[in-house]
Structures are given as C-alpha cells and as structure tokens.
Amino acid sequence: MEHLDEISLDSIYKHKKNDRDIFEDLMPTKVKEVLLVATLYDSYSIVREGQFTDKIFGEFLQLNLYTYPRFTSVNTEDQAIRMINNRDFDLVIIMVGVDKNIPVKMADSIHNAKSHVPILLLVNNNGDLRYFQETADKFESIDRVFVWNGNSNVFLAMVKYIEDKKNIEADTRNGNVRVILLVEDSIQYYSRYLPMLYTNIMTQTQNLVQDEAADELHMILKMRARPKVLLVSTYEEAIQMMNKYRDYLLSVISDVKFHRNGKDDEDSGIELLRYAKQILRFPIPLLLQSQDVRNASRAKEIGADFISKNSDSLSMDIHNFIYKRLGFGSFVFKDMQANPIMVAHNLQEFQEMFKVIPAEALAYHGRRNSFSTWLMARGEINIAEQLLPYRFEDFKDSEELRKFCLNVFERVRIKKLRGLIINFDQQLLGNERYIVRMGKGSLGGKGRGVAFMCNFIENIDFKKIIPGINIRIPATSIIGAVEFERFIELNNLYDEIYSSNDYERIKAVFVDSALSDSLQAKLRKFAEKIERPLAVRSSGLFEDSLLQPFSGVYATYLLTNNDPDIEIRYKQLETAVKLVYASIFTDSAVSYFDAVNYKIEEERMGIVIQELVGHEYNGRFYPTISGVAQSYNYYPVSHMEPDDGFAIAAVGLGMYVVGGENAYRFCPRYPQINPSSLKDQIRDSQREFYALDMSHTKADLVKVGEDAGILKISIREAEKDGVLDHCASVYDSENDDLITDLSVRGPRVINFANILKYNLIPMAETLNFLLRLFREAMGSPVEMEYAIDLDDSKDGAPTFYLLQIKPLIRHEQELEIDLGEVDESETLLFAKRGMGNGQIDGIRDVIVVPGDTFDKTKTKEISKEISLFNRKLDVSGRDYILVGPGRWGTRDPFVGIPVSWAEISRARVIVEVGLPDFPLDGSLGSHFFHNVTSMNVGYFSIPFKSRDAWLNSDLLSRAEVIEELNYVKHLRFHDDMTILMDGRKREALIHL
C-alpha cells in the first residue's frame, strides 16, 4: 500500500479539458482599474449631460459583460503620479486638451514611474488628429492614440484593445481562440472601427451563448472564447502577426493604403491579402476597406469582400460581414454552385443536418474549411480542434468525411458530459458518468458533494491506480433549489408555512400542492425510463456546508420504483419530493435552525434522486456493504494517528451506520488491527440489517414516513441470501478463535475478515486513498458515505460507490489548555477519551440520567424527558452539561439513548458513562456524531470502573435538584463551572 501513499492529487488529477475548463483559462489578464487623466474642462466636455462612469458602465452592461473596469479620474500630473504609485492600475488614459505637449510629458512621467502599465491618449477633437497621426510613432511611452467621437463606447474599445493585446498569446495557445487582424493606420477610422467590431463580436457571441441555454457561469465563461482583435498599422507588423498567428486567423480586415518600408504605399492592403491567401492552409474571409470605391474591383480580383469607409451604413456593413462570413450566424449549407440548400440555426440542427446533406455540399464546405470556422466561432473548441488538422483531400470521398465528422461530434458530446451536470434529457438518464439536472438553481449541500465527486472520479484514472475495483457514483439526477421556490410561490404557501408551527399540517398542505408543470413532466419521463429502486434525498443549501453542519436533519425516502403501473411509480416519486420539501419544517429541523442561529426562511431545498446501490435477494433490496469513513479519527488506538481516519461498515442499507447502530469499525490504513477483545467482538457484532421490501410497491410514504417499505431483519437472512460469504466470520469455540468458514456452526461475527484481513477486494486501500485525496481536494477533513456491490460488474470487478461527501468541520482553536494539578474533591469530571478544544465558562446546569434509574428498555422515554428539559433551558437561554450511560444519539435504543441533535441542542458538553454491559465507543460515523464534532461540543467518555477517568457523584449530589422526572434529573450548581478541554491530549476537566 506504500505506493498509494506516495501518489499526490496533482500527479493523477488529469483534468479532462472540456470547453468550459478551457474558457476558464482564457483572458487571464483583465483591465479592472483605469486611471483617467484629464483637466476638469476636458473631462466636463466628455461628460456634459451625464455621468461618465455610468455611460461606460452602460456600454458594458448592455453587452452583458460581467466585469467592467473602475475608472478613477485625476486632473493633474502630480495627482496622477501619486495615484499610480499608491494603487495598481491596469491602464492609463490621458485626455489631450488644448496644449498637446502636456499629455505627452505626462505620459513620459507615468511611464518612468510604472513602465509596465499601458498608456493610451484620447484626442478630444479631430483638429489635433493630424499632429498625432504624424508623430504618434515617436512617443515611446504611448501605446496608441484614439479619438473621442462623442460616443463612450470608444472606452470599451480601448479597454478591450489592451486586454486582447495582453491575452492573445496565452489564449491562442490554451484555447485555440481565433484572431481577427485589423490593419488600419488612421486614428479616426480605427477609433470608429474597433468599437463597432467589439460591439458586434460581443453581441454575436452573446447570442450564440444564449442559444445553448447553458447555465449562467458557462455563458460568462464562453464570452471569453470570443475572437480577439489585433490592431496593427504597418505592412511589416501585419506580416509579422499573420505569420505568428496563422493557425488562428479567423479573418483579415485591411485598409488599402498604409506604411510599407517606411512610407505610404497604395498597394499595401492588396499585397497583404494576397500574402494571406498564399500562406494559409484554408481560405479565410478577407475584407478590404477603403474610402475609394474603385478599390471594390481590386478586392474582387483577390477574392476579398469590400466595404466603403464612407458608407452611410458602415456599422451595418461590418455587422453583416461578421455575421455571415465569420461563422457567427446560422450555418448555411450550399451546393457546388453556392446555392443555399439548408440552414442550421444551432449546433444541434447542424449535427442533425450533417447526417442528411448531399455529398456535394460536404465537398463544397470541406474544401473551404467552413465547418471548423463556424464551430470555433461558436466556442465549440474541442470539436473544431479535431476537425482542423484534416483537409477534404485526406478522405476517400464525401461519405468518409461525413462518417469521420459524425464520430467526432458523438465522441466529443459524450466526453463533454462526463463528470458534468447536464440539462435534463430522458435519453441520458441512468448513466453514472454525469449528473442530470431537473430544474435550475443551487444544487444544495448534498448535490454539490455528489457533483464534486462525479467530476473528481471522471478526472482520475482509478482503474490504473487500484485495478481490482470500480469507483463510481450511482446514477444521479438533481432538482435545483429554484423548483422549491417555485413550489412555494405557485401554491401561495409562504404565509402558511412560515407562520405555522404544525408540521403535520404543513406536510398535508405540501402533499396536496402541485409541483411546476415542467418538473412534473420531467419526473414523469424519469419514471418511464428508470426502473431501479431510488433514494430521494434532501439537499438543503445549508446541508454539508463548510460553515454549519446540518447532518441527517432532513428526510430521505427510499422507493421500490418497481410497480408495473408507471403512474404509481410517478406518484410515489412526486410525493417523495414534496415530503422532502416538507421536512424543512419538522420539529427537529426547526429546533436545529434555532440552535445554529439560522433563519428557516433562508433555507432552500434541492433534491438528489439516486439509483439505490445493491441487488434484490428474495424480494429484499440492499447493498452487500455500506458505511461511513472519516479522514480524522477522534479515538485512535494502538499506533494509529488521528489523521489515519477510520471507517465503519455494515451489511445492508446505510441507515444502519448513520443511525449509530452496532457496526464494524476499522482503520483503513491498518485494517488488520482490531483492538477489541474476542468477547467484545462477538457481543458488539451486527445482529440485524436494513433492506427495502420490494413487494411493498405502494408504500404509504405520507402516513409511515421515511421507514415506509424498510425492513429491519436478522442478519441470518443475509446469510440465506448468500451475502455473508465474505462479510462474516464464525466463532469456533474449540479453538476460541474466529474463522471465515461459514459452513461451521457458531455465532456469526460481521467483521469483513475476507475483505479486510485477506484483501479479497481492495476495500481498505480504496477508502484510505479516497479519504486522503478528498481531504486534499477539499482542504479540510472529510466524511464520506459509501456502498459496495460485490456482485461482479461487466468487467468482473466489484464496484465501490461514493454516495456523499462533506467537510468534517473541526474548530481547531489551538488554545493552550493546561489542566494543571487535578484536585479530585473539586473536580466534577476528568476524562481521557474524547474531543473538543478550548475553555467554556458560565455553565451551571447539568442534565443527568442516573445509572440507578436507567433502564435500557426505556431509552426512547428517556429521550423525550431530555428533550423536555432541553426546551425549557432553551427558552431561558441556558447551556448545560449532559451526562448519561451508553452511546448517545444511536438509532439502536438498546446500546444507548437515541436522542436527535435537535433534542439536546443546548448541551455544550456530552458525557458518556460506562455501565457493566454497555460498551463505549461513541456514535462515530452517525449523523449525530457529525453534528457534535462540527459544533465543537465537548464529547467525553468515562469507561466503567476506569482508573484514570471519573465522574464525581459526591460533588454531583451537592447540586440543587431543579426538577426530576422518571429517568432524568435537572441539577444546578450555585457557581459557574469551568470546563477545560485539551484537544491535542484529548483530556477534559470540569471543576467548580
């Protein structure tokens, strides 16, 4: 196992770069801060009748640009230098006023102070243009001169010009981003051209993005993949850029006359476009623009489009060129005579038409490289990249080209989906490699965890690292939290639910209310397609968040989903969704919200629908193994370290483990070590397990609740099902030992010996490896729920399913706690096993379950009494120490007191006291335990007849009895107690 410990996350996380990831890498340099230097008069002449910044902001907003720069104005050179020295600016714009020399000197000073910051001049009137046109090249400190034409979108162009210049190299390399080369030396014209180009490119990109109906972040990122505009002013610069970016050129737009060999040349533009045709593998759209209309015929000769600079419809002409020629519009399939035969408005139509268009149309477009140009313009980088290297001549005929392209489309589509959240499509349901989204909005805590795991798994080749096991998530669909809001709005439930405290009434109202039409339609399609049992889980916004634990507070419903009548399956699914929504308002959830100071109105519920892991055995459905694992172990033994983590495993459904019932606990790093004595192992072994009753096809979820259709049965039944073959050992009384031969009579002990001790499957190393990777990936200790299906899958290996992952919040205030000399007479408690760190003062109350009145057949009644005291103390705002026998928070009433977290929400310290026949090993891995550790509640154990830990019953008897019920007492001391918890030594002391 050593080799796994040496593998780092970085070395194996091969991020499959889908388009979205590529977009995230694009445009690393943004212009966020702009310094505008202008005299008060000049800045006034720009602003005139409105706020300058608002105008610029308006330009950016109109184009849906989500980041816009902040402009800071100064009026003098001194202010500018002071500002540039004190703050980071990405661009300086200097307005040219009456005196043309001042701005140039100012630019020199700023350039000397911060040479890396680009400086642009903005000329305020056309009269000064000639001066700058002739001298612009001589100013070293000035990047370019623009002219103000009364339209504030020139600022947008200036910002984008700098951004493109800085990002072009990285963006072409990382994302194959296309380049539009603009060759223009007239300040006046490029000051008009660039704003038009940018506005058009961005508007078109935006239209394409919305076309895809993608999520908002994807839309924003896709905007980054827009073509870059590169502005140059001389023939030599143009040739240099053309050679450098020849593989990325989308188009060349050129003037006719500009500098070549140091002087104006009437043929520069024509020669440049000729050169472009010569060096490029595929023809690209070329545009010649000139004030002289006679140049139109010259453009035609070299196969270029032509635009007159003096045209009244200049803006429209540019728009049409971009839309029709650069692949931004619809794709028009043409025959050999260039007559349109079909029009594809989006990628889906394009792919459908590709299957049926005539061979000659394929040949026509194939020779012109139209396909990859159009795809690249739409940000379909992965498809375009795979088509680009090929020419039409590389294929035997058009049909071979068609087949090749269709294969690329399909391959990229499937690859694109892996590890992603995709919009609902009935055909794509039931696949474990991606998550299907039904309804927009947040995924909630669990949903986020599942989505993260799905993406994580798809980016690591686990087969290579741990060959003996498949690692998957179950097929998952998620209903976004927006559907919860729509449900509340559509049915006018707001006043009803937030003013009523009656959960049963809220539940009835929810069940009678209607989900949105679109969600109903999707759930119906889901029921038609999926026939495996389902888990419908809550996924609240606050669940599993890094800030607050909300573990196990809401509902999960398991559905057999096997009725032959689709309508019944659909109705059950719909009811389960509504009941999960309603579970926000259960008494325990409401008191939980109070305990963590959250407003219940702020909660929004997403829902995770997962196929249940397992198989059907004799009418019962369950997985071979399910469990919980944590990357931090609060109770390490032997030579284990806390960071080695621990895992708990049981046969059957996972509610057995998260309910804190007797299950097998081990350290994935040292799976052979079992610190318990043989007697304890036999006594504490799993006796029962949970399964889904598959004959219960019409379970009443409303009346029975979460346990509808759930069977709790003897572990002997699992043996009859053949499930225990590798999960159990037998006590051999002759040799006083455990053996793995189930043909021998004797007590069964569920200890997974064949798997953990003899490594039948790499379960322990998989757990150990995943815990380490997730801890690194999430930046905090983690807890994960898992299930294992031992039945062979297609490739003959068992499958390890990740069901859920969440951060394990530990408040490590590294407080130096010195317990000092322990004076037993004044010490209420001293413990050497437990958790918690820090000092707590101001507590006088103790809720105690005395050993002499404790009855393990009455633990549910004891729970109710504790809850009653908790409510009273909550009303008076008092915290307390909770003391009682056995394991707190377990689902099994025979091994401890089955309180929920909400029933003890004011407890700041919880103490488990050992009884002769009550084992003490904490409800580790249960939802209860997760909440306790996350909220830094002290949690301590006093084993039975321990020599080095005690609870001082004499001192306890001195406290005033405030109230006493059948099994529980509420005591109060006259003075505050001091609670000291040393998190590193795991010791605690409570003294008066």
XYZ file of C-alpha atoms in Angstrom, residues 34 166 303 407 626 720 871 942 955 958:
10
model
C -8.309 52.537 -15.187
C -2.080 41.118 -23.418
C -11.443 37.151 -53.634
C -17.893 10.242 -34.998
C -22.465 0.224 3.209
C -29.515 -17.214 3.439
C -36.734 23.019 25.506
C -15.930 7.664 31.323
C -19.999 16.558 44.004
C -24.419 18.626 46.172
